[in-house]
CSV table of C-alpha atoms in Angstrom, one decimal:
chain,number,residue,atom,x,y,z
A,28,LEU,CA,-2.8,-2.7,-27.1
A,29,ARG,CA,-1.1,0.6,-27.3
A,30,SER,CA,2.5,0.9,-28.3
A,31,CYS,CA,5.2,0.5,-25.7
A,32,SER,CA,8.4,2.5,-25.1
A,33,PRO,CA,11.4,0.1,-24.9
A,34,GLY,CA,13.6,0.6,-21.9
A,35,ARG,CA,11.4,3.2,-20.2
A,36,ALA,CA,11.0,1.2,-16.9
A,37,ARG,CA,14.8,0.8,-16.3
A,38,ARG,CA,15.6,4.3,-17.5
A,39,THR,CA,13.1,5.9,-15.1
A,40,ASN,CA,13.5,3.6,-12.2
A,41,ALA,CA,15.4,6.0,-9.8
A,42,SER,CA,13.1,8.9,-10.5
A,43,ARG,CA,9.9,6.8,-10.2
A,44,ARG,CA,11.2,5.3,-6.9
A,45,ALA,CA,11.9,8.7,-5.4
A,46,ARG,CA,8.4,9.9,-6.4
A,47,LEU,CA,6.7,6.9,-5.0
A,48,VAL,CA,8.5,7.0,-1.7
A,49,ALA,CA,7.6,10.6,-1.4
A,50,ARG,CA,4.0,9.9,-2.3
A,51,PHE,CA,3.8,7.2,0.4
A,52,GLY,CA,5.0,9.8,2.9
A,53,ASP,CA,2.4,12.3,1.7
A,54,ILE,CA,-0.4,9.7,2.1
A,55,TYR,CA,0.7,9.2,5.7
A,56,ALA,CA,0.7,13.0,6.3
A,57,GLN,CA,-2.5,13.9,4.5
A,58,GLU,CA,-4.9,11.2,3.4
A,59,ARG,CA,-4.3,9.1,6.6
A,60,LEU,CA,-5.2,12.1,8.8
A,61,ASP,CA,-8.2,12.9,6.6
A,62,ALA,CA,-9.4,9.3,7.0
A,63,GLU,CA,-8.8,9.5,10.8
A,64,THR,CA,-10.9,12.7,11.0
A,65,LEU,CA,-13.7,11.1,9.0
A,66,LEU,CA,-13.7,7.9,11.1
A,67,ARG,CA,-13.7,9.9,14.4
A,68,THR,CA,-17.1,11.4,13.5
A,69,TYR,CA,-18.5,7.8,13.8
A,70,ILE,CA,-16.1,6.1,16.2
A,71,SER,CA,-14.9,7.7,19.5
A,72,ASP,CA,-12.2,5.1,20.3
A,73,MET,CA,-8.9,6.3,18.7
A,74,GLU,CA,-7.4,2.8,18.9
A,75,THR,CA,-10.2,1.4,16.8
A,76,VAL,CA,-9.8,4.2,14.2
A,77,GLN,CA,-6.0,3.6,13.9
A,78,ARG,CA,-6.5,-0.1,13.6
A,79,ILE,CA,-9.0,0.4,10.8
A,80,ILE,CA,-6.6,2.7,8.9
A,81,TYR,CA,-3.6,0.3,9.3
A,82,ILE,CA,-5.6,-2.7,8.1
A,83,ALA,CA,-6.8,-0.5,5.1
A,84,ALA,CA,-3.2,0.1,4.3
A,85,VAL,CA,-2.2,-3.6,4.5
A,86,GLU,CA,-5.2,-4.7,2.5
A,87,SER,CA,-4.6,-2.0,-0.1
A,88,PHE,CA,-1.1,-3.3,-0.8
A,89,HIS,CA,-2.3,-6.9,-0.9
A,90,ALA,CA,-5.1,-6.1,-3.4
A,91,ALA,CA,-2.8,-3.9,-5.6
A,92,LYS,CA,-0.1,-6.6,-5.7
A,93,MET,CA,-2.7,-9.2,-6.8
A,94,ALA,CA,-4.1,-6.9,-9.4
A,95,TYR,CA,-0.5,-6.2,-10.7
A,96,ARG,CA,0.3,-9.9,-11.0
A,97,GLN,CA,-2.9,-10.5,-13.0
A,98,PHE,CA,-2.4,-7.4,-15.2
A,99,LYS,CA,1.2,-8.4,-15.9
A,100,ILE,CA,0.1,-11.9,-17.0
A,101,ARG,CA,-2.5,-10.5,-19.4
A,102,VAL,CA,0.1,-8.0,-20.9
A,103,ARG,CA,2.7,-10.8,-21.3
A,104,GLU,CA,0.3,-13.1,-23.0
A,105,THR,CA,-0.6,-10.4,-25.5
A,106,LEU,CA,2.8,-9.0,-26.2
A,107,SER,CA,4.4,-12.4,-26.5
A,108,LEU,CA,2.4,-13.0,-29.7
A,109,GLY,CA,4.4,-10.4,-31.6
A,110,HIS,CA,7.6,-9.9,-29.5
A,111,SER,CA,10.9,-10.1,-31.4
A,112,GLY,CA,13.3,-7.9,-29.3
A,113,PRO,CA,15.8,-6.3,-29.0
A,114,GLU,CA,14.6,-6.0,-25.3
A,115,SER,CA,13.6,-9.1,-23.4
A,116,LEU,CA,9.9,-9.9,-23.3
A,117,GLU,CA,9.9,-9.2,-19.5
A,118,ASP,CA,11.4,-5.7,-20.1
A,119,THR,CA,8.9,-5.0,-22.9
A,120,VAL,CA,6.0,-6.1,-20.6
A,121,LEU,CA,7.3,-3.8,-17.8
A,122,ASP,CA,7.8,-0.9,-20.1
A,123,TYR,CA,4.2,-1.3,-21.3
A,124,ILE,CA,2.8,-1.4,-17.7
A,125,VAL,CA,4.8,1.7,-16.7
A,126,ARG,CA,3.6,3.6,-19.7
A,127,HIS,CA,-0.1,2.5,-19.3
A,128,GLU,CA,-0.6,2.4,-15.5
A,129,ASP,CA,-3.9,4.2,-16.2
A,130,LEU,CA,-5.3,0.9,-17.4
A,131,TYR,CA,-5.1,-0.4,-13.8
A,132,ASP,CA,-8.7,-0.9,-12.5
A,133,VAL,CA,-8.1,0.8,-9.2
A,134,GLN,CA,-11.8,0.8,-8.3
A,135,ALA,CA,-11.9,-3.0,-8.4
A,136,SER,CA,-9.0,-3.1,-5.9
A,137,VAL,CA,-10.8,-0.5,-3.7
A,138,ASN,CA,-13.9,-2.8,-3.7
A,139,GLU,CA,-11.8,-5.8,-2.9
A,140,VAL,CA,-10.2,-3.9,0.1
A,141,ILE,CA,-13.5,-2.9,1.5
A,142,ARG,CA,-14.8,-6.5,1.2
A,143,SER,CA,-11.8,-7.8,3.0
A,144,MET,CA,-12.1,-5.2,5.8
A,145,ASN,CA,-15.8,-6.1,6.3
A,146,ILE,CA,-14.9,-9.6,7.2
A,147,ASN,CA,-11.7,-8.8,9.2
A,148,PRO,CA,-12.2,-10.0,12.8
A,149,ARG,CA,-9.7,-7.5,14.2
A,150,ILE,CA,-11.8,-4.4,13.5
A,151,SER,CA,-15.4,-4.0,14.8
A,152,PHE,CA,-17.5,-1.1,13.9
A,153,PRO,CA,-21.1,0.2,14.3
A,154,PRO,CA,-23.4,-1.2,11.5
A,155,GLU,CA,-24.0,2.3,10.2
A,156,ILE,CA,-20.4,2.7,9.3
A,157,ASP,CA,-19.3,1.8,5.8
A,158,PHE,CA,-15.6,1.6,5.1
A,159,ILE,CA,-16.4,3.4,1.8
A,160,VAL,CA,-16.0,6.6,3.8
A,161,ILE,CA,-12.2,6.1,3.6
A,162,SER,CA,-12.2,5.1,0.0
A,163,THR,CA,-10.0,8.1,-0.9
A,164,LEU,CA,-7.2,6.8,1.3
A,165,ILE,CA,-7.7,3.2,0.0
A,166,ARG,CA,-7.6,4.4,-3.6
A,167,GLU,CA,-4.4,6.4,-3.2
A,168,LEU,CA,-2.7,3.5,-1.4
A,169,CYS,CA,-3.7,1.0,-4.1
A,170,ARG,CA,-2.3,3.3,-6.8
A,171,VAL,CA,1.0,3.8,-5.1
A,172,ALA,CA,1.3,0.1,-4.2
A,173,PHE,CA,0.6,-0.9,-7.8
A,174,SER,CA,3.2,1.5,-9.2
A,175,MET,CA,5.7,0.2,-6.6
A,176,GLN,CA,5.5,-3.2,-8.2
A,177,THR,CA,7.1,-1.8,-11.4
A,178,LEU,CA,10.3,-0.9,-9.6
A,179,PHE,CA,13.7,-2.7,-9.5
A,180,PRO,CA,13.4,-4.1,-6.9
A,181,PRO,CA,9.7,-3.6,-6.0
A,182,LEU,CA,8.7,-1.9,-2.8
A,183,ASP,CA,6.4,-3.5,-0.2
A,184,ILE,CA,5.2,-2.9,3.3
A,185,ALA,CA,6.5,-4.8,6.4
A,186,PHE,CA,4.5,-7.6,7.9
A,187,GLY,CA,3.4,-6.6,11.4
A,188,THR,CA,1.5,-8.5,14.2
A,189,ASP,CA,0.1,-7.3,17.5
A,190,GLY,CA,2.4,-8.3,20.3
A,191,GLU,CA,5.6,-8.4,18.2
A,192,LEU,CA,8.8,-7.1,19.7
A,193,PHE,CA,9.1,-3.4,18.9
A,194,SER,CA,11.9,-2.5,16.5
A,195,GLU,CA,13.5,0.9,16.5
A,196,ASN,CA,14.7,0.2,13.0
A,197,LYS,CA,11.2,-0.4,11.7
A,198,TYR,CA,8.9,1.9,13.6
A,199,HIS,CA,8.5,5.2,15.4
A,200,ARG,CA,6.5,5.0,18.6
A,201,SER,CA,3.3,7.0,18.7
A,202,PHE,CA,3.2,9.9,21.1
A,203,ASP,CA,0.8,8.0,23.5
A,204,SER,CA,3.0,4.9,23.7
A,205,ASP,CA,4.6,3.6,26.9
A,206,PHE,CA,8.2,4.3,25.9
A,207,THR,CA,9.5,1.6,28.3
A,208,ALA,CA,7.3,-1.2,26.8
A,209,ALA,CA,9.0,-3.7,24.6
A,210,LEU,CA,6.0,-5.0,22.7
A,211,VAL,CA,3.8,-3.5,20.0
A,212,ALA,CA,0.2,-3.2,21.2
A,213,TYR,CA,-1.0,-2.3,17.7
A,214,HIS,CA,0.2,-0.6,14.5
A,215,VAL,CA,-0.7,2.8,13.2
A,216,TRP,CA,1.1,2.8,9.8
A,217,PRO,CA,3.3,0.1,8.0
A,218,ALA,CA,7.0,0.5,7.3
A,219,LEU,CA,8.1,0.6,3.7
A,220,MET,CA,10.6,-2.0,2.7
A,221,GLU,CA,13.0,-2.7,-0.2
A,222,ASP,CA,14.5,-6.2,-0.2
A,223,ASP,CA,13.8,-6.6,3.5
A,224,ILE,CA,15.5,-3.2,4.3
A,225,VAL,CA,13.4,-0.5,5.9
A,226,ILE,CA,13.5,2.7,3.8
A,227,VAL,CA,10.6,4.5,5.5
A,228,LYS,CA,9.7,3.8,9.2
A,229,GLY,CA,6.1,3.0,10.1
A,230,GLU,CA,4.4,3.9,13.3
A,231,ALA,CA,3.3,1.7,16.2
A,232,VAL,CA,1.9,2.0,19.7
A,233,THR,CA,3.7,0.2,22.6
A,234,LYS,CA,2.0,-0.6,25.8
A,235,ARG,CA,2.6,-2.8,28.8
């Protein structure tokens, strides 16, 4: 293992948080739209395209969080063999992960996301479509989600279900929504959460 920098994670928490929140917004504004454009060349139905992208975001966070937990276990097991302080073992583990996030096998997470999407019953697609066409979006989401797990507290996306009551605090309505409808027909982008508090609104479509 490479050497770690004690205290790095806590010292840099605020700046890393700001950077990651901004990056999440950038992905929404750029990579999401690029993925949308790519999918529209294969799929004419906009709702299907938006559902695919939303599910990709949800699965990316899930895969990255699982990978982070496994990575952290391996680092803790290794560093515990020679740990003597002054920082706690948990702080030393986190410092190591923050410094060496490049060791995260993001491609394994991308593959896991695509596998999950291929068996998701909520998105149907022509057999000639492979979700690998949006792997750039998935990769960037996995990277940011992994890094968000190193924050105090970690950031996560909100859980959303079709038909849930629309929340003005959690989502913006898409421009093609029925603005008088009370229920979410489907989600376009997840909200970003910190300790159950919305810090970046997501996007949803409401219809009667």
